[in-house]
Amino acid sequence: MFSWLEKNPFFFAVMVFIFIAYAGVIEILPDFANRARPLEGTKPPTVLQLAGKHVYMKDSCNACHTQQIRPFKAETDRYGMYSLSGEYAFDRPHLWGSKRTGPDLWRVGNYRTTDWHENHMKEPTSVVPGSIMPAYKHHFSNNADIETAYGEAVTTKKVFGVPYDVEGMPKLGTYEQAQAAAKEEAAVIVEEMKDEEVKKAFERGEIREIVALIAYLNSLK
């Protein structure tokens, strides 16, 4: 039979496809639903973290940084535990990427601090000598868009069933309540920052983009 298949490449290709498809069905499908579920402890982003993600995407940070650690020793030695599918259950859109001009950031919250991010965004070479990343000083003067972030959270809750307001998960409530929660979360970050203008703006009730961005980066663990 095998010699006959070797002489008939079309049927040989069909048999290879059948074997691979069968192996895929018995190996992948039984565990697919389980792997797609959120890992224990995985939570959807808060409104402030969503606002920070919007800043991250607006300035194309994902063009140079990936958010997917592959299961290879070289990657796990540098970035930490490789990524698991259930960790992305509430991540919309996924910012996996494939080009790493800068390091992968999926676990950056485990090893960088608010102070480090503040200095890095203001003047990258002050903490990473030789860095080619540009400075993002406008993040220190632009206000974060909390309203749009709240709208996205409400939409994902309704459309995708993201479990906001479930016990142990971030609370949405009304827009006013979400604003109050964002300010409470931002207060912790602002307290750790040194930039006086950011602090003064927060006292006036304004949350700068840098605060939201740091909230987002700190959540990547």
PDB file of C-alpha atoms in Angstrom, residues 42-124:
ATOM      1  CA  THR A  42      -7.743  36.715  35.339  1.00  0.00           C
ATOM      2  CA  LYS A  43      -9.817  39.888  35.417  1.00  0.00           C
ATOM      3  CA  PRO A  44     -11.034  42.311  32.743  1.00  0.00           C
ATOM      4  CA  PRO A  45      -9.228  45.664  32.668  1.00  0.00           C
ATOM      5  CA  THR A  46     -10.488  48.554  34.757  1.00  0.00           C
ATOM      6  CA  VAL A  47     -11.728  51.684  33.025  1.00  0.00           C
ATOM      7  CA  LEU A  48      -8.446  53.466  33.790  1.00  0.00           C
ATOM      8  CA  GLN A  49      -6.429  50.553  32.414  1.00  0.00           C
ATOM      9  CA  LEU A  50      -8.573  50.553  29.255  1.00  0.00           C
ATOM     10  CA  ALA A  51      -7.916  54.272  28.841  1.00  0.00           C
ATOM     11  CA  GLY A  52      -4.213  53.476  29.128  1.00  0.00           C
ATOM     12  CA  LYS A  53      -4.489  50.747  26.512  1.00  0.00           C
ATOM     13  CA  HIS A  54      -6.098  53.270  24.166  1.00  0.00           C
ATOM     14  CA  VAL A  55      -3.057  55.540  24.651  1.00  0.00           C
ATOM     15  CA  TYR A  56      -0.786  52.554  24.029  1.00  0.00           C
ATOM     16  CA  MET A  57      -2.516  51.766  20.731  1.00  0.00           C
ATOM     17  CA  LYS A  58      -2.935  55.416  19.676  1.00  0.00           C
ATOM     18  CA  ASP A  59       0.812  55.952  19.789  1.00  0.00           C
ATOM     19  CA  SER A  60       1.490  52.561  18.150  1.00  0.00           C
ATOM     20  CA  CYS A  61       3.481  51.089  21.032  1.00  0.00           C
ATOM     21  CA  ASN A  62       2.379  47.687  19.719  1.00  0.00           C
ATOM     22  CA  ALA A  63       4.291  48.337  16.483  1.00  0.00           C
ATOM     23  CA  CYS A  64       7.572  47.827  18.362  1.00  0.00           C
ATOM     24  CA  HIS A  65       6.503  45.714  21.347  1.00  0.00           C
ATOM     25  CA  THR A  66       4.778  42.325  21.311  1.00  0.00           C
ATOM     26  CA  GLN A  67       2.566  40.903  24.033  1.00  0.00           C
ATOM     27  CA  GLN A  68       3.061  37.184  23.582  1.00  0.00           C
ATOM     28  CA  ILE A  69       5.856  35.186  25.201  1.00  0.00           C
ATOM     29  CA  ARG A  70       6.509  32.008  23.286  1.00  0.00           C
ATOM     30  CA  PRO A  71       7.376  28.705  25.032  1.00  0.00           C
ATOM     31  CA  PHE A  72      11.113  28.806  24.342  1.00  0.00           C
ATOM     32  CA  LYS A  73      13.858  29.019  26.961  1.00  0.00           C
ATOM     33  CA  ALA A  74      15.375  32.138  25.413  1.00  0.00           C
ATOM     34  CA  GLU A  75      12.005  33.879  25.790  1.00  0.00           C
ATOM     35  CA  THR A  76      11.070  32.661  29.260  1.00  0.00           C
ATOM     36  CA  ASP A  77      14.560  33.459  30.595  1.00  0.00           C
ATOM     37  CA  ARG A  78      14.153  37.056  29.462  1.00  0.00           C
ATOM     38  CA  TYR A  79      10.447  37.782  29.825  1.00  0.00           C
ATOM     39  CA  GLY A  80       9.111  35.252  32.314  1.00  0.00           C
ATOM     40  CA  MET A  81       6.489  32.501  32.074  1.00  0.00           C
ATOM     41  CA  TYR A  82       5.261  31.912  28.535  1.00  0.00           C
ATOM     42  CA  SER A  83       1.794  33.171  27.622  1.00  0.00           C
ATOM     43  CA  LEU A  84      -1.286  31.010  28.128  1.00  0.00           C
ATOM     44  CA  SER A  85      -4.427  31.350  26.020  1.00  0.00           C
ATOM     45  CA  GLY A  86      -6.711  31.840  29.027  1.00  0.00           C
ATOM     46  CA  GLU A  87      -4.769  34.981  29.978  1.00  0.00           C
ATOM     47  CA  TYR A  88      -6.150  36.748  26.905  1.00  0.00           C
ATOM     48  CA  ALA A  89      -9.805  36.001  27.622  1.00  0.00           C
ATOM     49  CA  PHE A  90     -10.627  39.670  28.300  1.00  0.00           C
ATOM     50  CA  ASP A  91      -7.987  41.191  26.015  1.00  0.00           C
ATOM     51  CA  ARG A  92      -9.659  42.982  23.081  1.00  0.00           C
ATOM     52  CA  PRO A  93      -7.948  43.477  20.744  1.00  0.00           C
ATOM     53  CA  HIS A  94      -5.025  41.126  21.308  1.00  0.00           C
ATOM     54  CA  LEU A  95      -1.701  42.899  20.806  1.00  0.00           C
ATOM     55  CA  TRP A  96       0.388  39.811  20.144  1.00  0.00           C
ATOM     56  CA  GLY A  97       2.552  41.123  17.307  1.00  0.00           C
ATOM     57  CA  SER A  98       5.632  39.573  15.742  1.00  0.00           C
ATOM     58  CA  LYS A  99       8.170  42.422  15.484  1.00  0.00           C
ATOM     59  CA  ARG A 100      10.283  43.226  18.516  1.00  0.00           C
ATOM     60  CA  THR A 101      12.115  46.467  18.100  1.00  0.00           C
ATOM     61  CA  GLY A 102      11.657  46.676  21.865  1.00  0.00           C
ATOM     62  CA  PRO A 103      11.129  43.891  24.421  1.00  0.00           C
ATOM     63  CA  ASP A 104       7.906  41.933  24.869  1.00  0.00           C
ATOM     64  CA  LEU A 105       5.687  43.634  27.465  1.00  0.00           C
ATOM     65  CA  TRP A 106       3.176  40.942  28.416  1.00  0.00           C
ATOM     66  CA  ARG A 107       4.660  40.607  31.916  1.00  0.00           C
ATOM     67  CA  VAL A 108       6.189  44.053  32.260  1.00  0.00           C
ATOM     68  CA  GLY A 109       4.093  44.720  35.373  1.00  0.00           C
ATOM     69  CA  ASN A 110       6.144  42.099  37.214  1.00  0.00           C
ATOM     70  CA  TYR A 111       9.481  43.864  36.921  1.00  0.00           C
ATOM     71  CA  ARG A 112       8.939  47.567  36.169  1.00  0.00           C
ATOM     72  CA  THR A 113       7.640  50.222  38.543  1.00  0.00           C
ATOM     73  CA  THR A 114       5.583  53.394  38.200  1.00  0.00           C
ATOM     74  CA  ASP A 115       8.719  55.447  38.763  1.00  0.00           C
ATOM     75  CA  TRP A 116      10.580  53.553  36.021  1.00  0.00           C
ATOM     76  CA  HIS A 117       7.755  54.042  33.505  1.00  0.00           C
ATOM     77  CA  GLU A 118       7.523  57.751  34.320  1.00  0.00           C
ATOM     78  CA  ASN A 119      11.214  58.287  33.606  1.00  0.00           C
ATOM     79  CA  HIS A 120      11.190  55.994  30.593  1.00  0.00           C
ATOM     80  CA  MET A 121       8.289  57.737  28.860  1.00  0.00           C
ATOM     81  CA  LYS A 122       9.715  61.192  29.577  1.00  0.00           C
ATOM     82  CA  GLU A 123      13.295  60.388  28.578  1.00  0.00           C
ATOM     83  CA  PRO A 124      13.958  56.761  27.519  1.00  0.00           C
TER      84      PRO A 124
END
